[in-house]
Amino acid sequence: MLKKIILSAVAIAAVSFTQAQQVSLSWSTDSGMGSASNSLARGSEGKIFKLSLVPTFSGGISLIPKITVHNKELKETNQQSISIADKETKSSGILTTKDHLYFFTNMYDKKLKSTGFYCQALDINSFENKGENTNLISLAADKEAQQPIFKYQLSADSTKLLLTGAPNDRSGTGKYYLGVYDEAMKKLWDKTIDLPNKGKDMVVLSESITNDGRVVLLVKHFDKGTQDEHITQGGKKLPAYSTKLLWFDKGETTQKELPLNTGDRFIHSIALAKEEKNELTLFGLYQQKPEGNINGYVIFKVSATNAEITSTGEFAATLLQSMEKDEQGSNNKKDGGLSPYFKFVKMETRENGDRDFLLEFTKGRLTPTGFTVGPDPRANSRPSALIFVHGNIIDINIKANGEKLITRIPKFQDVADLDHVSSFNTLVYKDKLLFFYNDASDNLKQDIAAKPKKTNFGIGGRKLLGSVDANLAMAIIDAQGNVSRKIIIDRKQTPLIPAVNASIKMSTHQLAFYAINGRKELIGLLEVK
């Protein structure tokens, strides 16, 4: 049975808005018991695939992966548990590319002291195994706690997949694996890089894959004879590294390097923001002091042979005053800037050509729990839990004529173990940018200039260690930089907590997500009209 709600969201911010958007929310019936983790993938013809790790208590607690598919009407059409031969195997997610479905896992081998990353092809209709479970790569790790970090990502046009295996702490030493595959998971090429690279210490800041299958690494190359962040020349601290873009391609024995001239700025982070017409847009955040606050941003345009700065900017005192009040930045005259916990999330392009570079305060911390689970505290003790904090959103809007508008959306989300209900996602609507996130009622009622109060989501959005008083909100930034906030789901009327951070874009104006309803879960489809 399909549940459908049409909501004309009520604006509660002081800023008026001339053209309100109508938001359509469609819901499936209950999509099974709540699980330890979920990930979504988009299929053809509007299908939504959900991978869940469902706890089972037979012979002890273990997690069984299960895939569920809903059609575009949100009717459940199939579900199937996936058999894993070795109980030490851990799920790494699912991926759909055209008519292909893949299930990724990883496993640490104590005898061989290595971690393997595996891919199992599944029939996209029956979910039955297609062929053998393939070991894509195994990398050495002396201890399980030191095993490499495996990640995968699609190119912008979804025709290529990049698999990376990076040293656990990214200390600049160890093996760094790059594997490029087509949409049918046929290996096109791979390469293992020894770090340090070319005799120099290298820290990888980000990695990406282009539509033609080239791999882009953005790195700090410490080439000044020290591993410190800075050297001192003429009484001034300068970066002890060069910021570079490294190209890796099939058949190339060595990488190509493009220097990124950042002057005397210390690069906090830099990433590929967009690929278009064989040109790359890079977005970076910089500091004037090593390990200081984030003072500004820099944008590069990159061709095959050249990298040039197209825009730079510093954060204005008026913004930093608000950030200092929010305890997410500083207005100190010596080092005013955003907190170092801010990171670049993504770039959006509005229909009028405006480009938006989006930042978010993101921090993790361990906190004591003070409780144990089960009769044997030695085996089942849980002395600490990982807490995720997702704070303010900063939108850097750059118009075609070069005009810049920087806007703050206040929030302070706190959740343990799994941060799917935190953070945000976005949709473009004409010349506006729409943000969707969960926030407490008190925050949405107070003036937008006020410091956001903490929204406590408990464990993964379930009411256990903390009360969940949160509504699904939509913040709208118009072409002039005005902000309006609206309630999309009022928790007092509809007790659902959407997993916004696990949502996926189904089309230009649609987001799909799962939502928590007590111990149950639903699949939802949000559309802006």
Short mmCIF file of C-alpha atoms in Angstrom, two decimals:
data_model
loop_
_atom_site.label_atom_id
_atom_site.label_comp_id
_atom_site.label_asym_id
_atom_site.label_seq_id
_atom_site.Cartn_x
_atom_site.Cartn_y
_atom_site.Cartn_z
CA MET A 1 0.00 0.00 0.00
CA LEU A 2 1.30 3.42 -0.90
CA LYS A 3 0.99 6.34 1.45
CA LYS A 4 1.12 9.81 -0.08
CA ILE A 5 1.25 13.18 1.64
CA ILE A 6 1.23 16.55 -0.14
CA LEU A 7 2.66 19.22 2.11
CA SER A 8 2.69 22.94 1.46
CA ALA A 9 5.47 23.59 3.96
CA VAL A 10 4.91 26.53 6.28
CA ALA A 11 7.77 29.03 6.42
CA ILE A 12 8.87 29.82 9.95
CA ALA A 13 11.87 32.04 9.26
CA ALA A 14 11.62 35.80 9.40
CA VAL A 15 12.76 36.15 5.78
CA SER A 16 9.82 36.15 3.39
CA PHE A 17 9.90 34.13 0.19
CA THR A 18 8.02 35.03 -2.95
CA GLN A 19 7.43 31.63 -4.56
CA ALA A 20 6.90 28.68 -2.21
CA GLN A 21 7.80 25.21 -3.39
CA GLN A 22 5.39 22.34 -3.01
CA VAL A 23 6.94 19.15 -1.71
CA SER A 24 5.43 15.76 -2.43
CA LEU A 25 6.31 12.90 -0.08
CA SER A 26 5.44 9.30 -0.98
CA TRP A 27 5.96 6.37 1.40
CA SER A 28 6.16 2.62 1.12
CA THR A 29 4.57 0.39 3.70
CA ASP A 30 6.91 -0.82 6.47
CA SER A 31 10.19 -1.98 4.96
CA GLY A 32 11.13 -4.46 7.68
CA MET A 33 12.61 -4.16 11.15
CA GLY A 34 15.23 -1.54 11.85
CA SER A 35 18.72 -2.68 10.93
CA ALA A 36 22.23 -1.84 12.00
CA SER A 37 23.06 -0.08 8.75
CA ASN A 38 21.46 0.72 5.43
CA SER A 39 22.68 1.92 2.07
CA LEU A 40 20.62 2.79 -1.00
CA ALA A 41 21.35 2.47 -4.70
CA ARG A 42 19.41 3.69 -7.73
CA GLY A 43 18.30 1.19 -10.33
CA SER A 44 16.74 1.56 -13.75
CA GLU A 45 13.08 2.58 -14.20
CA GLY A 46 12.99 4.31 -10.80
CA LYS A 47 13.88 1.22 -8.74
CA ILE A 48 15.38 1.74 -5.28
CA PHE A 49 17.71 -0.91 -3.84
CA LYS A 50 18.34 -1.04 -0.10
CA LEU A 51 21.10 -3.04 1.56
CA SER A 52 20.44 -3.71 5.26
CA LEU A 53 22.50 -5.44 7.90
CA VAL A 54 19.87 -7.26 9.94
CA PRO A 55 20.85 -8.58 13.38
CA THR A 56 20.28 -12.27 14.09
CA PHE A 57 20.67 -13.88 17.50
CA SER A 58 21.21 -17.48 16.45
CA GLY A 59 24.42 -18.68 18.11
CA GLY A 60 25.31 -15.15 19.17
CA ILE A 61 24.75 -11.74 17.63
CA SER A 62 25.66 -11.44 13.95
CA LEU A 63 24.59 -9.26 11.03
CA ILE A 64 23.01 -10.76 7.92
CA PRO A 65 23.03 -8.63 4.75
CA LYS A 66 19.66 -8.34 3.03
CA ILE A 67 18.74 -6.57 -0.20
CA THR A 68 15.25 -5.15 -0.77
CA VAL A 69 14.01 -3.52 -3.97
CA HIS A 70 11.09 -1.10 -4.41
CA ASN A 71 9.70 0.01 -7.75
CA LYS A 72 8.92 3.61 -8.69
CA GLU A 73 5.50 3.29 -7.00
CA LEU A 74 7.43 2.28 -3.80
CA LYS A 75 5.96 -1.20 -3.82
CA GLU A 76 8.34 -3.84 -2.51
CA THR A 77 8.99 -6.26 -5.37
CA ASN A 78 11.71 -8.47 -3.93
CA GLN A 79 13.89 -9.11 -0.92
CA GLN A 80 16.65 -11.60 -0.36
CA SER A 81 19.22 -12.35 2.32
CA ILE A 82 22.77 -12.73 1.03
CA SER A 83 24.75 -15.74 2.12
CA ILE A 84 28.26 -15.05 3.42
CA ALA A 85 30.47 -18.09 3.91
CA ASP A 86 32.87 -16.56 6.42
CA LYS A 87 31.50 -14.87 9.54
CA GLU A 88 34.53 -12.53 9.57
CA THR A 89 33.41 -10.99 6.28
CA LYS A 90 32.08 -7.43 6.56
CA SER A 91 29.72 -5.62 4.21
CA SER A 92 31.04 -2.61 2.29
CA GLY A 93 27.86 -1.66 0.40
CA ILE A 94 26.02 -2.20 -2.87
CA LEU A 95 26.37 -0.54 -6.24
CA THR A 96 24.15 -0.47 -9.32
CA THR A 97 25.41 0.46 -12.79
CA LYS A 98 22.83 0.23 -15.57
CA ASP A 99 21.59 -3.37 -15.38
CA HIS A 100 24.30 -4.60 -13.00
CA LEU A 101 24.16 -5.10 -9.22
CA TYR A 102 27.25 -5.64 -7.08
CA PHE A 103 27.75 -6.46 -3.41
CA PHE A 104 31.11 -5.42 -1.90
CA THR A 105 32.70 -6.99 1.18
CA ASN A 106 36.04 -6.96 2.97
CA MET A 107 37.73 -9.48 5.26
CA TYR A 108 40.87 -9.48 7.39
CA ASP A 109 42.97 -12.66 7.24
CA LYS A 110 44.81 -13.08 10.54
CA LYS A 111 47.13 -15.77 9.20
CA LEU A 112 48.18 -13.87 6.08
CA LYS A 113 48.02 -10.52 7.87
CA SER A 114 46.18 -8.87 5.01
CA THR A 115 42.78 -7.45 4.14
CA GLY A 116 40.95 -8.44 0.97
CA PHE A 117 38.29 -6.41 -0.82
CA TYR A 118 35.74 -8.53 -2.70
CA CYS A 119 33.02 -8.01 -5.30
CA GLN A 120 30.08 -10.38 -5.79
CA ALA A 121 27.96 -9.84 -8.89
CA LEU A 122 24.24 -10.44 -8.24
CA ASP A 123 21.37 -10.98 -10.63
CA ILE A 124 19.55 -7.64 -10.56
CA ASN A 125 16.11 -9.35 -10.47
CA SER A 126 16.57 -12.48 -8.35
CA PHE A 127 19.62 -11.32 -6.28
CA GLU A 128 21.18 -14.73 -6.86
CA ASN A 129 24.96 -14.90 -7.15
CA LYS A 130 26.38 -14.51 -10.66
CA GLY A 131 29.77 -16.18 -10.78
CA GLU A 132 32.38 -16.30 -8.06
CA ASN A 133 33.03 -13.78 -5.32
CA THR A 134 36.02 -11.93 -6.79
CA ASN A 135 38.98 -10.73 -4.74
CA LEU A 136 39.72 -7.35 -6.31
CA ILE A 137 42.78 -6.62 -4.17
CA SER A 138 44.49 -7.70 -0.94
CA LEU A 139 46.80 -5.39 0.98
CA ALA A 140 49.07 -6.19 3.92
CA ALA A 141 48.11 -5.18 7.48
CA ASP A 142 50.00 -6.39 10.56
CA LYS A 143 46.93 -5.91 12.76
CA GLU A 144 43.22 -5.78 12.08
CA ALA A 145 43.11 -2.29 13.59
CA GLN A 146 45.68 -1.19 10.99
CA GLN A 147 44.01 -2.65 7.90
CA PRO A 148 43.81 -0.37 4.85
CA ILE A 149 40.83 1.81 4.06
CA PHE A 150 39.00 0.66 0.93
CA LYS A 151 36.68 3.04 -0.91
CA TYR A 152 34.93 3.02 -4.26
CA GLN A 153 33.35 5.79 -6.33
CA LEU A 154 31.78 6.23 -9.74
CA SER A 155 32.82 8.73 -12.39
CA ALA A 156 30.43 11.60 -13.06
CA ASP A 157 28.84 9.74 -15.99
CA SER A 158 28.73 6.40 -14.05
CA THR A 159 30.73 4.53 -16.72
CA LYS A 160 33.90 4.02 -14.64
CA LEU A 161 34.52 2.89 -11.08
CA LEU A 162 37.57 3.72 -8.97
CA LEU A 163 38.61 1.42 -6.13
CA THR A 164 41.25 2.74 -3.74
CA GLY A 165 43.07 1.05 -0.90
CA ALA A 166 44.85 3.56 1.31
CA PRO A 167 47.07 3.25 4.39
CA ASN A 168 44.95 3.31 7.53
CA ASP A 169 46.26 6.58 8.94
CA ARG A 170 47.31 8.21 5.63
CA SER A 171 50.68 8.87 7.26
CA GLY A 172 52.41 8.93 3.91
CA THR A 173 53.88 5.43 4.18
CA GLY A 174 52.66 2.09 2.85
CA LYS A 175 50.90 0.81 -0.28
CA TYR A 176 48.31 2.92 -2.08
CA TYR A 177 46.17 0.94 -4.54
CA LEU A 178 44.27 2.34 -7.54
CA GLY A 179 41.97 0.11 -9.57
CA VAL A 180 39.78 1.29 -12.47
CA TYR A 181 36.83 -0.80 -13.70
CA ASP A 182 34.09 -0.39 -16.26
CA GLU A 183 30.36 -0.60 -15.46
CA ALA A 184 30.47 -4.41 -15.83
CA MET A 185 33.31 -4.57 -13.25
CA LYS A 186 35.87 -5.49 -15.89
CA LYS A 187 39.26 -4.27 -14.77
CA LEU A 188 40.62 -1.62 -17.15
CA TRP A 189 43.87 -1.05 -15.28
CA ASP A 190 45.30 -0.89 -11.78
CA LYS A 191 48.42 0.38 -10.08
CA THR A 192 49.98 0.14 -6.63
CA ILE A 193 51.96 3.17 -5.49
CA ASP A 194 54.68 2.95 -2.89
CA LEU A 195 54.58 5.77 -0.38
CA PRO A 196 56.75 7.83 0.05
CA ASN A 197 56.54 8.55 -3.68
CA LYS A 198 59.69 9.48 -5.63
CA GLY A 199 61.61 9.65 -2.36
CA LYS A 200 59.33 12.34 -0.96
CA ASP A 201 56.71 12.10 1.72
CA MET A 202 53.25 12.50 0.23
CA VAL A 203 49.88 12.99 1.89
CA VAL A 204 46.86 12.22 -0.28
CA LEU A 205 44.10 14.79 0.30
CA SER A 206 41.52 13.33 -2.10
CA GLU A 207 41.11 10.99 -5.05
CA SER A 208 38.71 11.02 -8.02
CA ILE A 209 38.10 9.35 -11.37
CA THR A 210 37.31 11.11 -14.64
CA ASN A 211 34.82 9.95 -17.26
CA ASP A 212 37.63 8.70 -19.50
CA GLY A 213 39.10 6.53 -16.73
CA ARG A 214 41.98 8.68 -15.50
CA VAL A 215 42.62 8.89 -11.77
CA VAL A 216 43.25 12.24 -10.09
CA LEU A 217 45.11 12.40 -6.79
CA LEU A 218 45.37 15.75 -5.02
CA VAL A 219 48.36 15.67 -2.71
CA LYS A 220 50.76 17.51 -0.49
CA HIS A 221 54.31 16.65 -1.56
CA PHE A 222 56.72 17.44 1.28
CA ASP A 223 59.74 18.48 -0.78
CA LYS A 224 61.45 20.98 1.50
CA GLY A 225 63.45 18.48 3.57
CA THR A 226 61.11 18.31 6.55
CA GLN A 227 57.90 16.53 7.50
CA ASP A 228 56.65 19.58 9.40
CA GLU A 229 53.84 21.60 7.86
CA HIS A 230 56.00 24.71 7.59
CA ILE A 231 59.47 26.09 7.10
CA THR A 232 60.60 29.54 8.20
CA GLN A 233 62.11 31.99 5.72
CA GLY A 234 62.86 35.61 6.57
CA GLY A 235 60.93 35.23 9.81
CA LYS A 236 57.78 34.07 7.98
CA LYS A 237 56.22 30.60 8.11
CA LEU A 238 55.71 29.08 4.66
CA PRO A 239 54.33 25.71 3.52
CA ALA A 240 56.93 22.91 3.63
CA TYR A 241 55.18 21.17 0.75
CA SER A 242 53.99 21.66 -2.79
CA THR A 243 50.32 21.10 -3.58
CA LYS A 244 49.98 19.00 -6.72
CA LEU A 245 47.54 17.22 -8.96
CA LEU A 246 48.75 13.76 -10.02
CA TRP A 247 47.27 12.13 -13.14
CA PHE A 248 47.34 8.33 -13.45
CA ASP A 249 46.24 6.63 -16.66
CA LYS A 250 46.22 3.22 -18.33
CA GLY A 251 49.53 2.32 -19.91
CA GLU A 252 51.43 5.15 -18.23
CA THR A 253 54.46 3.97 -16.25
CA THR A 254 54.70 7.19 -14.25
CA GLN A 255 52.14 9.76 -13.22
CA LYS A 256 51.87 13.21 -14.70
CA GLU A 257 52.12 16.12 -12.29
CA LEU A 258 50.49 19.54 -12.34
CA PRO A 259 51.61 22.02 -9.67
CA LEU A 260 48.81 23.98 -7.99
CA ASN A 261 50.21 27.38 -7.18
CA THR A 262 48.79 28.29 -3.78
CA GLY A 263 51.40 30.90 -2.88
CA ASP A 264 52.06 31.13 0.83
CA ARG A 265 48.69 29.65 1.75
CA PHE A 266 48.53 26.44 3.78
CA ILE A 267 46.11 24.04 2.09
CA HIS A 268 43.62 22.62 4.57
CA SER A 269 41.86 20.41 1.96
CA ILE A 270 41.23 20.27 -1.78
CA ALA A 271 38.99 18.08 -3.93
CA LEU A 272 37.54 17.66 -7.40
CA ALA A 273 34.26 19.58 -7.47
CA LYS A 274 33.16 19.01 -11.07
CA GLU A 275 34.24 17.57 -14.41
CA GLU A 276 32.85 19.15 -17.56
CA LYS A 277 34.06 19.22 -21.18
CA ASN A 278 37.50 17.81 -20.29
CA GLU A 279 38.03 20.51 -17.68
CA LEU A 280 38.16 19.98 -13.94
CA THR A 281 37.02 22.37 -11.24
CA LEU A 282 38.94 21.99 -7.98
CA PHE A 283 37.81 23.53 -4.71
CA GLY A 284 40.20 24.06 -1.81
CA LEU A 285 40.15 25.56 1.67
CA TYR A 286 43.23 27.33 2.99
CA GLN A 287 44.79 28.58 6.22
CA GLN A 288 47.15 31.49 6.76
CA LYS A 289 48.72 29.68 9.71
CA PRO A 290 49.66 25.99 9.86
CA GLU A 291 46.99 24.17 11.86
CA GLY A 292 45.04 27.41 12.20
CA ASN A 293 41.46 28.29 11.33
CA ILE A 294 40.19 28.12 7.74
CA ASN A 295 40.58 31.67 6.44
CA GLY A 296 39.36 31.34 2.86
CA TYR A 297 38.89 29.29 -0.28
CA VAL A 298 40.52 28.88 -3.68
CA ILE A 299 39.06 27.50 -6.94
CA PHE A 300 41.16 26.08 -9.79
CA LYS A 301 40.29 25.35 -13.42
CA VAL A 302 42.39 22.47 -14.72
CA SER A 303 43.04 21.31 -18.28
CA ALA A 304 45.34 18.50 -19.38
CA THR A 305 48.40 20.76 -19.20
CA ASN A 306 47.51 23.72 -17.02
CA ALA A 307 45.96 24.68 -13.67
CA GLU A 308 44.88 28.25 -13.00
CA ILE A 309 43.12 29.97 -10.12
CA THR A 310 39.73 31.32 -11.17
CA SER A 311 38.46 32.57 -7.82
CA THR A 312 39.60 33.14 -4.25
CA GLY A 313 37.92 34.63 -1.23
CA GLU A 314 38.17 35.20 2.48
CA PHE A 315 35.34 34.86 4.99
CA ALA A 316 33.88 38.19 6.07
CA ALA A 317 33.87 39.38 9.69
CA THR A 318 30.06 39.39 9.80
CA LEU A 319 29.98 35.66 9.00
CA LEU A 320 32.80 34.92 11.44
CA GLN A 321 30.98 36.76 14.23
CA SER A 322 28.08 34.34 13.80
CA MET A 323 30.43 31.36 13.57
CA GLU A 324 32.19 32.35 16.77
CA LYS A 325 28.84 32.64 18.53
CA ASP A 326 27.96 29.17 17.19
CA GLU A 327 31.32 27.85 18.50
CA GLN A 328 32.16 26.71 14.96
CA GLY A 329 34.70 29.39 14.08
CA SER A 330 36.56 32.45 15.32
CA ASN A 331 36.48 36.19 14.68
CA ASN A 332 39.94 36.63 16.20
CA LYS A 333 41.80 39.43 14.42
CA LYS A 334 44.99 37.36 14.27
CA ASP A 335 43.40 34.23 12.82
CA GLY A 336 39.71 34.70 12.11
CA GLY A 337 38.14 31.86 10.18
CA LEU A 338 35.97 28.79 10.10
CA SER A 339 36.76 25.89 12.40
CA PRO A 340 39.24 23.35 10.91
CA TYR A 341 36.40 20.81 11.24
CA PHE A 342 34.67 22.28 8.19
CA LYS A 343 34.96 20.25 5.01
CA PHE A 344 33.91 20.62 1.39
CA VAL A 345 30.87 18.42 0.66
CA LYS A 346 29.94 19.05 -2.98
CA MET A 347 29.22 21.55 -5.72
CA GLU A 348 25.80 22.28 -7.22
CA THR A 349 24.96 24.31 -10.34
CA ARG A 350 21.65 26.19 -10.46
CA GLU A 351 19.57 26.53 -13.59
CA ASN A 352 20.67 30.18 -13.94
CA GLY A 353 24.35 29.12 -13.99
CA ASP A 354 25.16 30.00 -10.37
CA ARG A 355 27.71 27.65 -8.80
CA ASP A 356 27.36 26.70 -5.13
CA PHE A 357 30.26 25.22 -3.15
CA LEU A 358 28.91 23.65 0.03
CA LEU A 359 30.79 23.20 3.32
CA GLU A 360 29.73 21.50 6.55
CA PHE A 361 31.12 21.34 10.09
CA THR A 362 31.81 17.62 10.73
CA LYS A 363 33.47 16.19 13.80
CA GLY A 364 33.73 12.77 15.43
CA ARG A 365 34.52 12.03 19.05
CA LEU A 366 34.57 9.09 21.45
CA THR A 367 32.47 9.32 24.58
CA PRO A 368 32.16 6.89 27.55
CA THR A 369 28.94 4.87 27.60
CA GLY A 370 29.15 3.51 31.14
CA PHE A 371 27.31 0.31 30.31
CA THR A 372 27.91 -3.26 29.18
CA VAL A 373 25.83 -5.65 27.12
CA GLY A 374 25.32 -9.31 28.10
CA PRO A 375 26.36 -11.39 31.08
CA ASP A 376 30.10 -11.24 30.44
CA PRO A 377 31.31 -7.62 30.63
CA ARG A 378 34.77 -8.64 29.39
CA ALA A 379 33.35 -9.92 26.11
CA ASN A 380 30.49 -7.50 25.64
CA SER A 381 31.60 -4.30 27.32
CA ARG A 382 31.13 -1.12 25.40
CA PRO A 383 33.22 1.48 27.22
CA SER A 384 32.85 4.14 24.54
CA ALA A 385 30.76 5.10 21.53
CA LEU A 386 31.60 7.15 18.45
CA ILE A 387 29.64 10.39 18.37
CA PHE A 388 29.16 12.25 15.09
CA VAL A 389 28.57 16.00 15.16
CA HIS A 390 27.28 17.73 12.02
CA GLY A 391 27.09 21.50 12.39
CA ASN A 392 26.46 24.54 10.22
CA ILE A 393 26.25 24.54 6.44
CA ILE A 394 28.14 27.25 4.54
CA ASP A 395 27.08 27.99 0.95
CA ILE A 396 29.60 29.84 -1.23
CA ASN A 397 27.56 31.03 -4.21
CA ILE A 398 29.49 32.34 -7.23
CA LYS A 399 27.58 33.94 -10.07
CA ALA A 400 28.49 34.09 -13.75
CA ASN A 401 29.64 37.73 -13.37
CA GLY A 402 31.95 36.78 -10.49
CA GLU A 403 29.72 38.14 -7.72
CA LYS A 404 29.96 36.09 -4.51
CA LEU A 405 27.39 35.46 -1.80
CA ILE A 406 28.19 33.43 1.33
CA THR A 407 25.28 32.13 3.41
CA ARG A 408 25.10 30.27 6.72
CA ILE A 409 22.45 27.65 7.60
CA PRO A 410 22.66 26.97 11.36
CA LYS A 411 22.36 23.46 12.83
CA PHE A 412 24.04 21.26 15.43
CA GLN A 413 23.26 17.54 15.08
CA ASP A 414 24.58 14.95 17.53
CA VAL A 415 24.23 11.19 16.93
CA ALA A 416 25.98 8.00 18.11
CA ASP A 417 27.30 5.11 15.99
CA LEU A 418 25.68 5.90 12.63
CA ASP A 419 25.20 9.38 11.17
CA HIS A 420 22.62 8.61 8.47
CA VAL A 421 20.02 10.90 10.08
CA SER A 422 22.47 13.81 10.31
CA SER A 423 24.04 16.08 7.68
CA PHE A 424 22.01 17.19 4.63
CA ASN A 425 21.24 16.73 0.96
CA THR A 426 20.30 19.21 -1.74
CA LEU A 427 18.17 19.73 -4.83
CA VAL A 428 18.28 22.56 -7.36
CA TYR A 429 14.99 24.26 -8.21
CA LYS A 430 15.30 26.94 -10.94
CA ASP A 431 17.51 29.70 -9.46
CA LYS A 432 17.22 28.39 -5.89
CA LEU A 433 19.11 25.79 -3.88
CA LEU A 434 17.10 23.60 -1.49
CA PHE A 435 18.64 21.93 1.57
CA PHE A 436 17.00 19.01 3.39
CA TYR A 437 18.04 18.08 6.94
CA ASN A 438 16.63 17.11 10.34
CA ASP A 439 16.47 19.76 13.02
CA ALA A 440 14.91 20.36 16.44
CA SER A 441 11.69 22.33 16.69
CA ASP A 442 13.30 24.98 18.90
CA ASN A 443 15.96 25.72 16.30
CA LEU A 444 13.43 26.14 13.52
CA LYS A 445 11.30 28.46 15.62
CA GLN A 446 14.08 30.80 16.70
CA ASP A 447 15.64 33.54 14.60
CA ILE A 448 18.06 32.19 12.01
CA ALA A 449 20.83 34.39 13.43
CA ALA A 450 20.62 32.63 16.82
CA LYS A 451 23.07 29.95 17.94
CA PRO A 452 21.65 26.50 17.08
CA LYS A 453 20.77 24.23 19.98
CA LYS A 454 21.91 20.61 19.95
CA THR A 455 19.60 18.13 18.25
CA ASN A 456 20.22 14.75 19.91
CA PHE A 457 19.43 11.76 17.71
CA GLY A 458 20.44 9.05 20.21
CA ILE A 459 21.88 5.96 18.53
CA GLY A 460 21.50 6.20 14.77
CA GLY A 461 18.28 8.19 15.06
CA ARG A 462 16.55 5.71 17.36
CA LYS A 463 15.24 6.89 20.71
CA LEU A 464 17.53 5.10 23.13
CA LEU A 465 20.26 7.23 24.66
CA GLY A 466 18.74 10.53 23.62
CA SER A 467 15.32 11.92 22.80
CA VAL A 468 14.64 12.51 19.12
CA ASP A 469 12.82 15.79 18.76
CA ALA A 470 13.49 16.53 15.13
CA ASN A 471 11.57 17.56 12.05
CA LEU A 472 12.57 17.18 8.42
CA ALA A 473 13.28 20.74 7.36
CA MET A 474 13.86 22.45 4.03
CA ALA A 475 16.05 25.55 3.85
CA ILE A 476 15.85 27.60 0.66
CA ILE A 477 18.57 29.97 -0.53
CA ASP A 478 17.32 32.17 -3.35
CA ALA A 479 19.32 33.98 -6.03
CA GLN A 480 19.84 37.01 -3.73
CA GLY A 481 21.16 34.90 -0.84
CA ASN A 482 17.98 35.14 1.26
CA VAL A 483 17.24 32.14 3.47
CA SER A 484 13.86 30.64 4.28
CA ARG A 485 13.26 27.53 6.40
CA LYS A 486 10.20 25.30 6.26
CA ILE A 487 9.02 22.19 8.08
CA ILE A 488 8.44 19.29 5.69
CA ILE A 489 7.67 16.55 8.24
CA ASP A 490 6.38 17.65 11.64
CA ARG A 491 7.39 14.88 14.03
CA LYS A 492 4.41 15.60 16.30
CA GLN A 493 2.11 14.61 13.44
CA THR A 494 4.26 12.03 11.61
CA PRO A 495 6.81 10.19 13.81
CA LEU A 496 9.43 9.62 11.12
CA ILE A 497 13.15 10.42 11.07
CA PRO A 498 14.44 10.38 7.46
CA ALA A 499 18.01 9.17 6.95
CA VAL A 500 18.98 12.25 4.96
CA ASN A 501 22.70 11.46 4.94
CA ALA A 502 21.97 8.13 3.22
CA SER A 503 19.58 9.61 0.68
CA ILE A 504 20.24 9.37 -3.05
CA LYS A 505 19.22 11.58 -5.95
CA MET A 506 16.75 9.77 -8.24
CA SER A 507 16.28 12.65 -10.68
CA THR A 508 16.80 16.41 -10.87
CA HIS A 509 13.96 17.10 -8.42
CA GLN A 510 13.74 13.80 -6.49
CA LEU A 511 15.46 12.29 -3.44
CA ALA A 512 14.96 8.75 -2.14
CA PHE A 513 15.68 7.80 1.47
CA TYR A 514 14.74 5.39 4.18
CA ALA A 515 13.05 6.70 7.31
CA ILE A 516 13.00 5.38 10.87
CA ASN A 517 9.59 4.78 12.43
CA GLY A 518 10.28 3.35 15.88
CA ARG A 519 11.59 -0.17 15.27
CA LYS A 520 10.35 -0.14 11.67
CA GLU A 521 11.65 1.50 8.51
CA LEU A 522 9.98 2.92 5.41
CA ILE A 523 11.25 3.91 1.98
CA GLY A 524 10.38 7.47 1.00
CA LEU A 525 10.47 9.53 -2.18
CA LEU A 526 10.62 13.33 -1.97
CA GLU A 527 9.85 15.44 -5.02
CA VAL A 528 9.95 19.21 -5.43
CA LYS A 529 7.44 20.76 -7.82
#
